[in-house]
Short mmCIF file of C-alpha atoms in Angstrom, two decimals:
data_model
loop_
_atom_site.label_atom_id
_atom_site.label_comp_id
_atom_site.label_asym_id
_atom_site.label_seq_id
_atom_site.Cartn_x
_atom_site.Cartn_y
_atom_site.Cartn_z
CA MET A 1 -96.57 -43.62 44.05
CA ALA A 2 -98.19 -41.56 41.13
CA LEU A 3 -96.29 -39.20 38.91
CA VAL A 4 -97.54 -35.68 38.82
CA LYS A 5 -97.02 -33.75 35.69
CA VAL A 6 -95.58 -30.06 36.54
CA ASP A 7 -96.05 -27.17 34.01
CA GLN A 8 -92.73 -25.45 33.86
CA SER A 9 -94.06 -22.07 32.84
CA ILE A 10 -96.37 -21.89 35.96
CA SER A 11 -93.12 -22.67 38.33
CA LYS A 12 -90.75 -20.33 36.64
CA PRO A 13 -92.19 -16.67 37.19
CA GLY A 14 -90.88 -13.88 35.19
CA TRP A 15 -89.62 -12.08 38.17
CA VAL A 16 -87.89 -13.21 41.18
CA SER A 17 -90.08 -12.30 43.99
CA HIS A 18 -87.33 -12.00 46.57
CA PHE A 19 -85.06 -9.76 44.90
CA GLY A 20 -87.32 -7.93 42.40
CA LYS A 21 -84.77 -8.37 39.52
CA LYS A 22 -85.16 -9.92 36.10
CA PRO A 23 -83.07 -13.15 35.67
CA LYS A 24 -80.38 -13.13 32.89
CA ASP A 25 -81.56 -14.24 29.33
CA THR A 26 -80.29 -17.68 28.40
CA HIS A 27 -79.99 -18.10 24.59
CA LYS A 28 -80.61 -21.04 23.00
CA LEU A 29 -77.52 -22.75 21.21
CA GLU A 30 -79.31 -22.24 17.78
CA ASP A 31 -80.15 -18.65 18.36
CA ILE A 32 -76.52 -17.71 18.43
CA PRO A 33 -75.48 -16.30 14.94
CA ALA A 34 -72.83 -18.40 12.99
CA PRO A 35 -69.45 -16.74 12.56
CA THR A 36 -69.11 -14.53 9.61
CA ILE A 37 -65.52 -15.49 8.68
CA ASP A 38 -64.59 -18.24 6.41
CA TYR A 39 -61.68 -19.86 8.29
CA GLU A 40 -60.72 -22.01 5.16
CA LYS A 41 -59.75 -18.91 3.38
CA LEU A 42 -58.36 -17.39 6.31
CA LYS A 43 -56.01 -20.35 6.60
CA LEU A 44 -55.11 -20.00 2.67
CA LEU A 45 -54.20 -16.20 3.21
CA CYS A 46 -52.25 -16.87 6.18
CA GLY A 47 -50.13 -19.50 4.54
CA ILE A 48 -49.22 -17.21 1.66
CA GLU A 49 -45.43 -17.48 0.82
CA GLY A 50 -43.34 -14.56 2.11
CA LEU A 51 -46.01 -13.61 4.80
CA ASN A 52 -44.41 -13.74 8.03
CA GLY A 53 -45.96 -13.20 11.71
CA ARG A 54 -45.19 -10.18 14.17
CA GLU A 55 -42.11 -11.78 15.64
CA ASP A 56 -40.30 -12.74 12.35
CA GLU A 57 -38.84 -10.62 9.78
CA LYS A 58 -40.85 -8.16 7.76
CA SER A 59 -43.17 -9.79 5.08
CA SER A 60 -42.36 -9.28 1.45
CA ASP A 61 -44.05 -6.47 -0.67
CA GLU A 62 -45.71 -9.07 -2.85
CA ALA A 63 -47.08 -11.16 0.07
CA HIS A 64 -48.43 -8.14 1.72
CA GLU A 65 -50.19 -6.82 -1.54
CA THR A 66 -51.84 -10.16 -2.06
CA PHE A 67 -53.27 -10.32 1.58
CA MET A 68 -54.49 -6.88 1.58
CA THR A 69 -56.08 -7.54 -1.74
CA ASN A 70 -58.04 -10.80 -0.87
CA TYR A 71 -58.50 -10.34 2.90
CA LYS A 72 -62.30 -8.93 1.98
CA ASP A 73 -63.24 -12.33 0.94
CA ILE A 74 -62.99 -13.99 4.40
CA PHE A 75 -66.18 -11.98 5.28
CA ALA A 76 -68.88 -13.67 3.88
CA LYS A 77 -72.46 -14.08 4.85
CA PRO A 78 -72.93 -17.70 6.20
CA PRO A 79 -75.05 -19.77 3.51
CA SER A 80 -78.30 -21.86 4.44
CA LYS A 81 -77.42 -25.14 6.36
CA ARG A 82 -78.63 -27.12 3.23
CA ILE A 83 -76.27 -25.61 0.81
CA PHE A 84 -73.38 -24.72 3.01
CA HIS A 85 -71.37 -27.82 2.80
CA ALA A 86 -71.96 -28.00 -0.92
CA GLN A 87 -70.77 -24.54 -1.75
CA SER A 88 -67.83 -24.25 0.98
CA LYS A 89 -65.41 -26.55 -0.92
CA LYS A 90 -66.33 -24.87 -4.11
CA SER A 91 -65.74 -21.31 -2.82
CA VAL A 92 -62.52 -22.21 -1.07
CA GLU A 93 -61.09 -23.69 -4.39
CA LYS A 94 -62.26 -20.56 -6.18
CA PHE A 95 -60.67 -18.40 -3.61
CA SER A 96 -57.27 -20.17 -3.91
CA SER A 97 -57.31 -19.81 -7.67
CA GLN A 98 -57.94 -16.26 -7.50
CA MET A 99 -55.57 -15.72 -4.78
CA SER A 100 -52.84 -17.38 -6.79
CA ILE A 101 -53.54 -15.08 -9.94
CA THR A 102 -53.28 -12.16 -7.50
CA HIS A 103 -50.00 -13.21 -6.21
CA ASN A 104 -48.58 -13.58 -9.57
CA ALA A 105 -49.53 -10.02 -10.70
CA THR A 106 -48.75 -8.45 -7.18
CA GLY A 107 -45.12 -7.85 -8.35
CA LYS A 108 -46.04 -5.89 -11.45
CA LYS A 109 -48.68 -3.76 -9.46
CA THR A 110 -46.12 -3.08 -6.82
CA ASP A 111 -43.62 -1.90 -9.20
CA GLU A 112 -46.32 0.30 -10.82
CA LEU A 113 -47.51 1.83 -7.77
CA LYS A 114 -43.64 2.74 -6.67
CA ALA A 115 -43.23 4.47 -9.92
CA ALA A 116 -46.25 6.47 -9.42
CA ARG A 117 -45.20 7.52 -6.19
CA ASP A 118 -42.06 8.54 -7.52
CA LYS A 119 -43.55 10.47 -10.40
CA LYS A 120 -45.87 12.11 -7.98
CA ASN A 121 -49.07 11.55 -10.04
CA TYR A 122 -51.87 12.96 -7.76
CA PRO A 123 -54.62 12.18 -7.16
CA ILE A 124 -54.08 8.52 -6.74
CA ASP A 125 -56.51 6.47 -8.86
CA ASP A 126 -55.42 3.12 -7.67
CA ILE A 127 -56.15 2.10 -3.77
CA THR A 128 -52.87 1.69 -1.85
CA HIS A 129 -52.08 1.32 1.80
CA ASP A 130 -48.90 3.53 1.73
CA ILE A 131 -49.67 6.65 3.72
CA ARG A 132 -47.26 8.48 1.69
CA ASP A 133 -49.44 8.46 -1.32
CA TYR A 134 -52.27 10.38 0.47
CA LEU A 135 -50.30 12.97 2.55
CA PRO A 136 -50.28 15.27 -0.38
CA LEU A 137 -53.99 15.25 -0.87
CA LEU A 138 -54.29 16.82 2.78
CA HIS A 139 -52.23 19.75 2.23
CA LYS A 140 -53.70 22.63 0.25
CA GLU A 141 -52.28 23.23 -3.26
CA ARG A 142 -50.11 25.96 -3.70
CA LYS A 143 -50.43 27.93 -6.94
CA SER A 144 -47.64 29.96 -8.44
CA GLU A 145 -48.40 33.74 -8.60
CA HIS A 146 -46.03 34.07 -11.20
CA PRO A 147 -47.52 35.83 -14.55
CA GLU A 148 -46.29 33.20 -16.72
CA ALA A 149 -47.64 30.57 -14.33
CA VAL A 150 -50.97 32.34 -14.23
CA ARG A 151 -51.20 32.72 -17.96
CA ALA A 152 -50.64 29.04 -18.39
CA ASP A 153 -53.23 27.97 -16.24
CA ASN A 154 -55.78 30.24 -17.44
CA LEU A 155 -55.10 28.92 -21.05
CA ASN A 156 -55.54 25.44 -19.59
CA THR A 157 -58.90 26.42 -18.07
CA LEU A 158 -59.95 27.88 -21.55
CA ARG A 159 -59.18 24.79 -23.18
CA LYS A 160 -61.09 22.83 -21.08
CA LEU A 161 -64.22 25.08 -21.26
CA LEU A 162 -64.29 25.60 -25.13
CA ARG A 163 -64.01 22.01 -25.68
CA LYS A 164 -67.78 22.18 -24.49
CA LEU A 165 -70.01 23.25 -27.29
CA PRO A 166 -71.66 26.84 -26.50
CA PHE A 167 -75.28 25.44 -25.52
CA GLU A 168 -73.60 23.10 -23.10
CA ARG A 169 -71.78 25.72 -21.22
CA THR A 170 -73.26 27.02 -18.15
CA ALA A 171 -73.40 30.75 -16.91
CA SER A 172 -70.63 29.90 -14.37
CA ASP A 173 -68.46 28.79 -17.10
CA ASN A 174 -69.25 31.82 -19.15
CA ASP A 175 -68.42 34.10 -16.05
CA LYS A 176 -65.14 32.22 -15.72
CA MET A 177 -64.22 32.68 -19.23
CA PHE A 178 -65.18 36.44 -18.96
CA SER A 179 -62.66 36.92 -16.01
CA ILE A 180 -60.06 34.99 -18.11
CA PHE A 181 -60.75 37.19 -21.12
CA LYS A 182 -60.21 40.24 -18.89
CA THR A 183 -56.42 39.04 -18.23
CA PHE A 184 -55.63 39.61 -21.84
CA ARG A 185 -54.45 43.07 -23.33
CA PHE A 186 -56.02 42.70 -26.45
CA PHE A 187 -59.56 42.40 -25.17
CA ASN A 188 -59.35 45.15 -22.54
CA ASP A 189 -58.18 47.55 -25.47
CA ASN A 190 -60.64 46.92 -28.10
CA VAL A 191 -63.66 45.15 -26.72
CA PRO A 192 -66.06 46.78 -24.01
CA ASP A 193 -67.14 44.67 -21.21
CA ASN A 194 -70.58 44.38 -22.21
CA ILE A 195 -69.88 42.88 -25.65
CA LEU A 196 -67.00 40.80 -24.38
CA LYS A 197 -69.53 39.18 -22.06
CA GLU A 198 -71.69 38.25 -25.04
CA LEU A 199 -68.73 37.07 -26.97
CA CYS A 200 -68.08 34.13 -24.35
CA VAL A 201 -71.35 32.43 -25.18
CA VAL A 202 -70.48 32.31 -28.94
CA ALA A 203 -66.58 31.49 -28.65
CA LEU A 204 -65.56 28.30 -30.42
CA PHE A 205 -62.86 25.70 -30.18
CA GLU A 206 -60.78 24.70 -33.07
CA GLN A 207 -57.93 22.24 -33.53
CA TRP A 208 -55.51 21.58 -36.43
CA LYS A 209 -53.41 18.48 -36.48
CA ASP A 210 -51.05 18.89 -39.16
CA THR A 211 -47.93 21.10 -39.28
CA ASP A 212 -47.29 23.74 -41.92
CA PHE A 213 -51.11 24.31 -42.24
CA THR A 214 -52.42 27.69 -43.25
CA VAL A 215 -55.08 29.23 -40.97
CA PHE A 216 -56.94 32.01 -42.71
CA GLY A 217 -57.76 34.61 -40.02
CA ARG A 218 -59.92 36.94 -42.37
CA ASN A 219 -63.18 35.21 -40.95
CA GLY A 220 -62.70 35.76 -37.47
CA LEU A 221 -60.25 36.42 -34.32
CA TYR A 222 -58.15 33.51 -33.17
CA MET A 223 -56.09 33.14 -29.88
CA VAL A 224 -53.45 30.40 -29.78
CA LEU A 225 -54.23 28.05 -26.80
CA LYS A 226 -51.73 25.25 -27.60
CA GLY A 227 -48.72 25.20 -30.03
CA SER A 228 -47.36 27.90 -32.29
CA VAL A 229 -47.98 29.52 -35.56
CA ARG A 230 -45.85 31.74 -37.83
CA PRO A 231 -47.55 35.02 -39.40
CA LEU A 232 -47.42 34.95 -43.21
CA THR A 233 -48.37 38.59 -43.76
CA TYR A 234 -48.18 41.83 -42.04
CA PRO A 235 -50.28 42.96 -40.14
CA HIS A 236 -51.46 39.45 -38.53
CA LEU A 237 -53.90 41.12 -36.31
CA ASN A 238 -56.56 43.77 -36.77
CA THR A 239 -56.69 46.63 -34.41
CA ASN A 240 -57.65 50.20 -34.59
CA ASP A 241 -54.10 51.30 -35.34
CA ASN A 242 -53.56 48.86 -38.31
CA ILE A 243 -54.36 49.69 -41.97
CA VAL A 244 -56.02 46.98 -43.52
CA ASP A 245 -54.36 46.15 -47.00
CA SER A 246 -56.59 43.41 -48.59
CA ARG A 247 -54.88 43.86 -52.25
CA SER A 248 -54.42 40.29 -53.98
CA PRO A 249 -51.94 38.69 -54.22
CA THR A 250 -51.08 39.86 -50.91
CA PRO A 251 -47.34 40.50 -50.08
CA LEU A 252 -45.82 37.76 -47.69
CA LEU A 253 -43.19 38.23 -45.19
CA THR A 254 -39.82 36.98 -45.68
CA GLU A 255 -38.21 34.50 -43.39
CA GLU A 256 -36.09 36.82 -41.32
CA SER A 257 -39.18 38.94 -40.64
CA LYS A 258 -41.54 36.12 -39.42
CA ASP A 259 -42.26 36.17 -35.77
CA ILE A 260 -43.60 33.10 -33.84
CA LEU A 261 -47.10 33.50 -32.24
CA GLN A 262 -47.09 31.52 -29.04
CA PRO A 263 -49.93 30.26 -26.64
CA GLY A 264 -51.88 33.61 -25.63
CA ASP A 265 -51.16 35.48 -28.88
CA PHE A 266 -54.00 36.58 -31.30
CA PHE A 267 -54.43 36.85 -35.08
CA GLY A 268 -57.14 37.81 -37.32
CA THR A 269 -60.02 40.19 -37.05
CA LEU A 270 -63.53 41.07 -35.28
CA ASP A 271 -64.54 43.32 -37.83
CA LYS A 272 -65.81 41.84 -41.01
CA ILE A 273 -63.19 42.76 -43.85
CA GLU A 274 -63.86 42.99 -47.64
CA ARG A 275 -61.32 41.15 -49.41
CA LYS A 276 -60.32 40.78 -53.08
CA PRO A 277 -60.20 36.99 -54.45
CA GLY A 278 -57.13 35.50 -53.65
CA SER A 279 -55.98 37.70 -50.65
CA ARG A 280 -54.18 36.08 -47.76
CA ILE A 281 -54.54 38.66 -45.24
CA PHE A 282 -54.09 37.83 -41.69
CA SER A 283 -52.90 34.32 -42.55
CA VAL A 284 -50.70 32.06 -40.31
CA GLU A 285 -48.98 28.71 -40.76
CA THR A 286 -48.96 26.15 -37.69
CA GLN A 287 -45.39 25.14 -36.52
CA GLU A 288 -46.46 22.09 -34.49
CA PRO A 289 -48.72 19.39 -34.67
CA ASN A 290 -52.19 19.66 -32.74
CA CYS A 291 -52.31 23.16 -32.52
CA GLU A 292 -55.61 24.64 -30.61
CA PHE A 293 -57.26 27.99 -30.78
CA LEU A 294 -59.79 30.07 -29.69
CA LYS A 295 -62.01 31.26 -32.43
CA ILE A 296 -64.71 34.40 -32.58
CA LEU A 297 -66.34 34.47 -35.87
CA SER A 298 -66.69 37.94 -37.39
CA THR A 299 -70.28 37.21 -38.22
CA ASP A 300 -71.20 36.43 -34.43
CA TYR A 301 -69.30 39.60 -33.51
CA THR A 302 -71.60 41.66 -35.68
CA LYS A 303 -74.56 39.85 -34.52
CA VAL A 304 -73.55 40.50 -30.91
CA ILE A 305 -73.31 44.32 -31.50
CA THR A 306 -76.57 44.50 -33.53
CA GLN A 307 -78.22 42.66 -30.42
CA ILE A 308 -76.79 44.94 -27.99
CA ASP A 309 -77.69 47.83 -29.82
CA THR A 310 -81.31 46.76 -30.43
CA ARG A 311 -81.68 45.91 -26.64
CA SER A 312 -80.31 49.10 -25.65
CA ASN A 313 -82.37 51.19 -28.05
CA ALA A 314 -85.62 49.57 -26.89
CA GLU A 315 -84.56 50.15 -23.33
CA LYS A 316 -84.13 54.03 -24.14
CA LYS A 317 -87.35 54.12 -25.83
CA ASN A 318 -89.25 52.44 -22.98
CA LEU A 319 -87.38 55.01 -20.34
CA LEU A 320 -88.82 58.09 -22.74
CA LEU A 321 -92.18 56.59 -23.01
CA THR A 322 -92.56 56.13 -19.17
CA CYS A 323 -92.08 59.84 -18.89
CA GLY A 324 -95.54 61.63 -19.20
CA ARG A 325 -93.98 64.18 -21.35
CA PHE A 326 -93.19 62.11 -24.44
CA GLN A 327 -96.38 60.00 -24.44
CA GLY A 328 -97.85 61.92 -27.12
CA TRP A 329 -94.90 61.89 -29.31
CA SER A 330 -94.69 60.07 -32.50
CA ASP A 331 -92.88 56.73 -32.78
CA GLN A 332 -90.06 58.08 -35.10
CA THR A 333 -89.52 61.13 -33.11
CA ILE A 334 -88.92 58.94 -29.90
CA VAL A 335 -86.62 56.69 -31.82
CA GLN A 336 -84.67 59.67 -32.91
CA VAL A 337 -84.22 61.07 -29.57
CA ALA A 338 -83.59 57.48 -27.91
CA LYS A 339 -80.53 57.40 -30.35
CA LEU A 340 -78.77 60.32 -28.57
CA ILE A 341 -78.94 58.91 -24.88
CA GLU A 342 -75.97 57.53 -23.20
CA TRP A 343 -76.05 55.52 -20.08
CA VAL A 344 -74.17 56.82 -16.87
CA SER A 345 -74.01 55.85 -13.22
CA PHE A 346 -73.46 57.97 -9.97
CA PRO A 347 -72.84 57.04 -6.29
CA PRO A 348 -74.90 58.68 -3.49
CA ASN A 349 -74.43 62.17 -2.38
CA THR A 350 -73.08 63.30 -6.00
CA ILE A 351 -74.05 66.86 -7.24
CA LEU A 352 -75.46 66.44 -10.80
CA VAL A 353 -76.56 70.15 -11.28
CA SER A 354 -75.75 73.32 -9.23
CA GLU A 355 -78.32 76.08 -8.80
CA GLY A 356 -77.66 79.18 -10.71
CA TYR A 357 -75.51 77.28 -13.45
CA LYS A 358 -76.36 75.55 -16.79
CA ALA A 359 -77.27 72.00 -16.83
CA PRO A 360 -74.45 69.95 -18.13
CA TYR A 361 -76.74 67.58 -19.96
CA ILE A 362 -80.72 66.58 -20.10
CA GLY A 363 -81.04 63.71 -17.39
CA PHE A 364 -83.67 60.70 -17.42
CA ILE A 365 -83.66 58.91 -14.17
CA LYS A 366 -83.59 54.90 -15.04
CA SER A 367 -83.16 53.87 -11.34
CA GLY A 368 -82.42 55.48 -7.81
CA GLU A 369 -83.45 58.72 -6.35
CA CYS A 370 -82.37 62.28 -6.31
CA HIS A 371 -82.99 65.36 -3.85
CA VAL A 372 -83.97 68.65 -5.45
CA LEU A 373 -82.50 71.66 -3.06
CA ARG A 374 -83.27 75.23 -3.22
CA GLN A 375 -81.09 78.17 -1.72
CA VAL A 376 -82.57 80.30 0.82
CA GLU A 377 -81.07 83.24 2.74
CA VAL A 378 -81.27 83.17 6.55
CA MET A 379 -79.86 84.77 9.65
CA LYS A 380 -77.49 82.83 11.76
CA GLY A 381 -75.42 83.32 14.82
CA LYS A 382 -75.88 84.64 18.39
CA SER A 383 -78.29 87.59 19.29
CA GLY A 384 -76.39 90.78 18.56
CA HIS A 385 -73.84 88.92 16.12
CA LYS A 386 -76.40 87.41 13.45
CA GLU A 387 -74.93 87.24 9.86
CA LYS A 388 -76.72 86.54 6.50
CA LYS A 389 -75.86 82.93 5.25
CA MET A 390 -77.27 80.72 2.52
CA LYS A 391 -78.69 77.24 3.26
CA HIS A 392 -80.28 74.51 1.09
CA VAL A 393 -83.34 73.19 1.56
CA VAL A 394 -84.85 70.01 0.20
CA MET A 395 -88.12 70.99 -1.73
CA GLY A 396 -88.70 67.78 -3.59
CA ARG A 397 -87.42 64.35 -5.03
CA LEU A 398 -86.88 62.90 -8.48
CA THR A 399 -87.59 59.30 -8.83
CA VAL A 400 -87.61 56.91 -11.85
CA SER A 401 -89.00 57.84 -14.94
CA GLN A 402 -88.47 61.82 -14.31
CA SER A 403 -86.27 64.25 -15.97
CA PHE A 404 -84.29 67.47 -15.29
CA GLY A 405 -82.48 69.83 -17.32
CA GLU A 406 -84.39 70.08 -20.61
CA ILE A 407 -84.89 73.78 -20.56
CA SER A 408 -81.69 74.77 -19.19
CA VAL A 409 -79.66 73.03 -22.13
CA LEU A 410 -82.19 73.84 -24.95
CA LYS A 411 -82.42 77.46 -24.23
CA ASP A 412 -78.85 77.93 -22.68
CA GLU A 413 -80.29 79.01 -19.31
CA PRO A 414 -79.16 78.65 -15.60
CA ILE A 415 -81.04 75.93 -13.83
CA THR A 416 -83.27 76.92 -10.96
CA CYS A 417 -82.45 74.41 -8.53
CA SER A 418 -79.60 71.94 -7.32
CA ILE A 419 -80.06 68.04 -7.76
CA VAL A 420 -78.21 65.81 -5.76
CA THR A 421 -78.04 61.86 -5.74
CA ALA A 422 -79.74 60.30 -2.60
CA THR A 423 -79.04 56.47 -3.28
CA ASN A 424 -77.00 54.88 -6.34
CA VAL A 425 -78.43 56.30 -9.62
CA SER A 426 -78.52 55.21 -13.15
CA LEU A 427 -79.13 57.92 -15.56
CA GLY A 428 -79.90 58.30 -19.28
CA ILE A 429 -78.21 61.52 -20.49
CA ILE A 430 -78.26 63.71 -23.53
CA LYS A 431 -75.20 66.04 -23.94
CA PRO A 432 -75.68 69.61 -25.31
CA GLU A 433 -73.61 68.86 -28.40
CA ARG A 434 -75.60 66.15 -29.41
CA ILE A 435 -78.97 68.04 -29.42
CA GLN A 436 -77.53 69.84 -32.82
CA GLU A 437 -78.35 66.28 -34.28
CA LEU A 438 -82.10 66.54 -34.03
CA ASP A 439 -83.97 68.62 -36.46
CA ASP A 440 -85.57 72.01 -35.72
CA VAL A 441 -89.32 70.62 -35.27
CA THR A 442 -88.03 68.05 -32.72
CA ILE A 443 -86.07 70.73 -30.73
CA GLN A 444 -89.35 73.00 -30.79
CA LEU A 445 -91.27 69.89 -29.71
CA PHE A 446 -88.81 69.40 -26.97
CA THR A 447 -89.02 72.93 -25.67
CA GLN A 448 -92.76 73.15 -25.62
CA SER A 449 -93.23 69.50 -23.80
CA ASN A 450 -91.07 70.64 -20.64
CA GLU A 451 -90.66 73.57 -18.26
CA PRO A 452 -88.05 74.60 -15.75
CA THR A 453 -87.27 71.80 -12.99
CA PHE A 454 -89.08 72.89 -9.57
CA ASN A 455 -89.40 76.64 -10.83
CA SER A 456 -92.86 77.20 -9.28
CA PHE A 457 -91.51 77.80 -5.59
CA SER A 458 -91.72 81.29 -4.44
CA LYS A 459 -89.31 82.74 -1.80
CA ASP A 460 -91.74 82.61 0.90
CA GLU A 461 -92.64 78.97 0.16
CA ILE A 462 -88.91 78.13 0.30
CA GLN A 463 -88.54 79.93 3.83
CA ASP A 464 -91.44 78.54 5.37
CA GLU A 465 -90.14 74.80 4.08
CA TYR A 466 -86.87 75.84 5.84
CA MET A 467 -88.47 76.88 9.12
CA ASN A 468 -90.46 73.63 9.28
CA GLN A 469 -87.44 71.49 8.76
CA GLU A 470 -85.43 73.42 11.08
CA LEU A 471 -88.33 73.10 13.85
CA LYS A 472 -88.77 69.45 13.12
CA GLN A 473 -84.76 69.07 13.64
CA GLN A 474 -84.86 70.91 17.05
CA TRP A 475 -87.81 68.93 18.23
CA ASN A 476 -86.10 65.57 17.26
CA GLU A 477 -82.95 66.53 19.31
CA PHE A 478 -84.90 67.71 22.20
CA LYS A 479 -86.54 64.39 22.37
CA HIS A 480 -83.29 62.40 22.30
CA SER A 481 -81.77 64.72 24.98
CA VAL A 482 -84.57 64.07 27.21
CA VAL A 483 -84.24 60.47 26.78
CA VAL A 484 -80.57 60.49 27.42
CA ASP A 485 -81.10 62.23 30.53
CA VAL A 486 -83.71 60.03 31.84
CA ILE A 487 -81.43 57.11 31.48
CA ASN A 488 -78.41 58.57 32.89
CA SER A 489 -80.31 59.69 35.96
CA LYS A 490 -81.13 56.04 36.87
CA GLY A 491 -77.71 54.97 36.19
CA ILE A 492 -78.74 52.94 33.23
CA ARG A 493 -75.82 52.68 30.68
CA PRO A 494 -76.87 50.79 27.71
CA GLY A 495 -74.19 48.10 26.53
CA TYR A 496 -73.00 47.90 30.17
CA GLY A 497 -73.84 45.55 32.93
CA LYS A 498 -77.19 43.95 33.09
CA TRP A 499 -78.07 46.03 29.99
CA ALA A 500 -75.42 44.37 27.76
CA LYS A 501 -76.62 42.46 25.10
CA TYR A 502 -75.59 38.91 25.11
#
């Protein structure tokens, strides 16, 4: 009998013809991945002294900490077949030695964790497996609203921000410092907001580690951030109400009259003071080690004011040059007029000037829009009972780089129109009393270069404009009423039923 070789690939089709289902995959034994658990290390872990099973008593804290510290080492990638047997014994011995070291240090670590829990030092820096350590992190931090607690929190924030150099602080850091500065009365009473914002950029951090050390406040303004100081002279702070006495030698305070300056108090001066040699004006003495201060130099304060004035004068000059009436003026005359301008802002629907009255100032529009109104006499009422009434008509608009009120202020005459703000408006104004600071030539040039605001309209033109606006308003009201009637006649109610917006 002959032997016939059968091709197994042909005799085993990919699909069973009777059932139409694919047979189950049968993996080879060598394809099954090797387990990723090192059972030798797991056996060592389970044999830790003090570690009990589920049915026995509770395990000791030291055994539990040792197990939780080393259990991750049992999950290891399987080594190659060639080096597995060589490395297995070596890795187990190394793991056993590490586990013994960890077991010896567990008692000390457990005591430290318990002490940290008792002191409530959050957030937790070390990884623990006690849920009590993490519950406070899930709750929102409650900040006290007591003024002293808020003040202390602001001072701590300032200390953190000021430790950065001025060029390292971001815009958000400077904004945070400005909001904190606004909580101190000295800054609110003596420094305008625009200057205070610039001072946040140049504020410095200063620290003195020794006690009984004299700090001279004649070079700048100091605020105590940490520690306490004792004034040596009176006054210790330069304000508008104090009379500066810079004589030498400076009279010192007696022990009974010396006050203690705490965190949040000020000493020194923002304005530069000319002092005599040997003067100790605005001096204090540290009472504690490691006193910390916020410092603003008088020279930086002077630079900030100079920069703001220069920037403001340039902005005022550019505003005048954008007005066509001042383009032919000399630069010296424009600078002279620009120094008289003050910045003001008004919300919408504010009456700036009333027709028939003297203008309160000369106005230059920096931003926004204004409506120019003229009065007109009309007949109002039903037939047979009509009465004369005064109405206002919008005759024009004033926008950026336009001005008003020059002739009214210079010649002391009533203005010929009313001006009302249509949007938020920023104005540069010159008050009548400041006009006297100009020389006669500039005043004459001012008068010749301007004309009354919207004075060219006749009564007939104002009447025609009023009629056109009234007819337009009536036509809009008629169209609206027709549309409403059509909608209601078909039972359509916008916002209800199938016409509701989803």
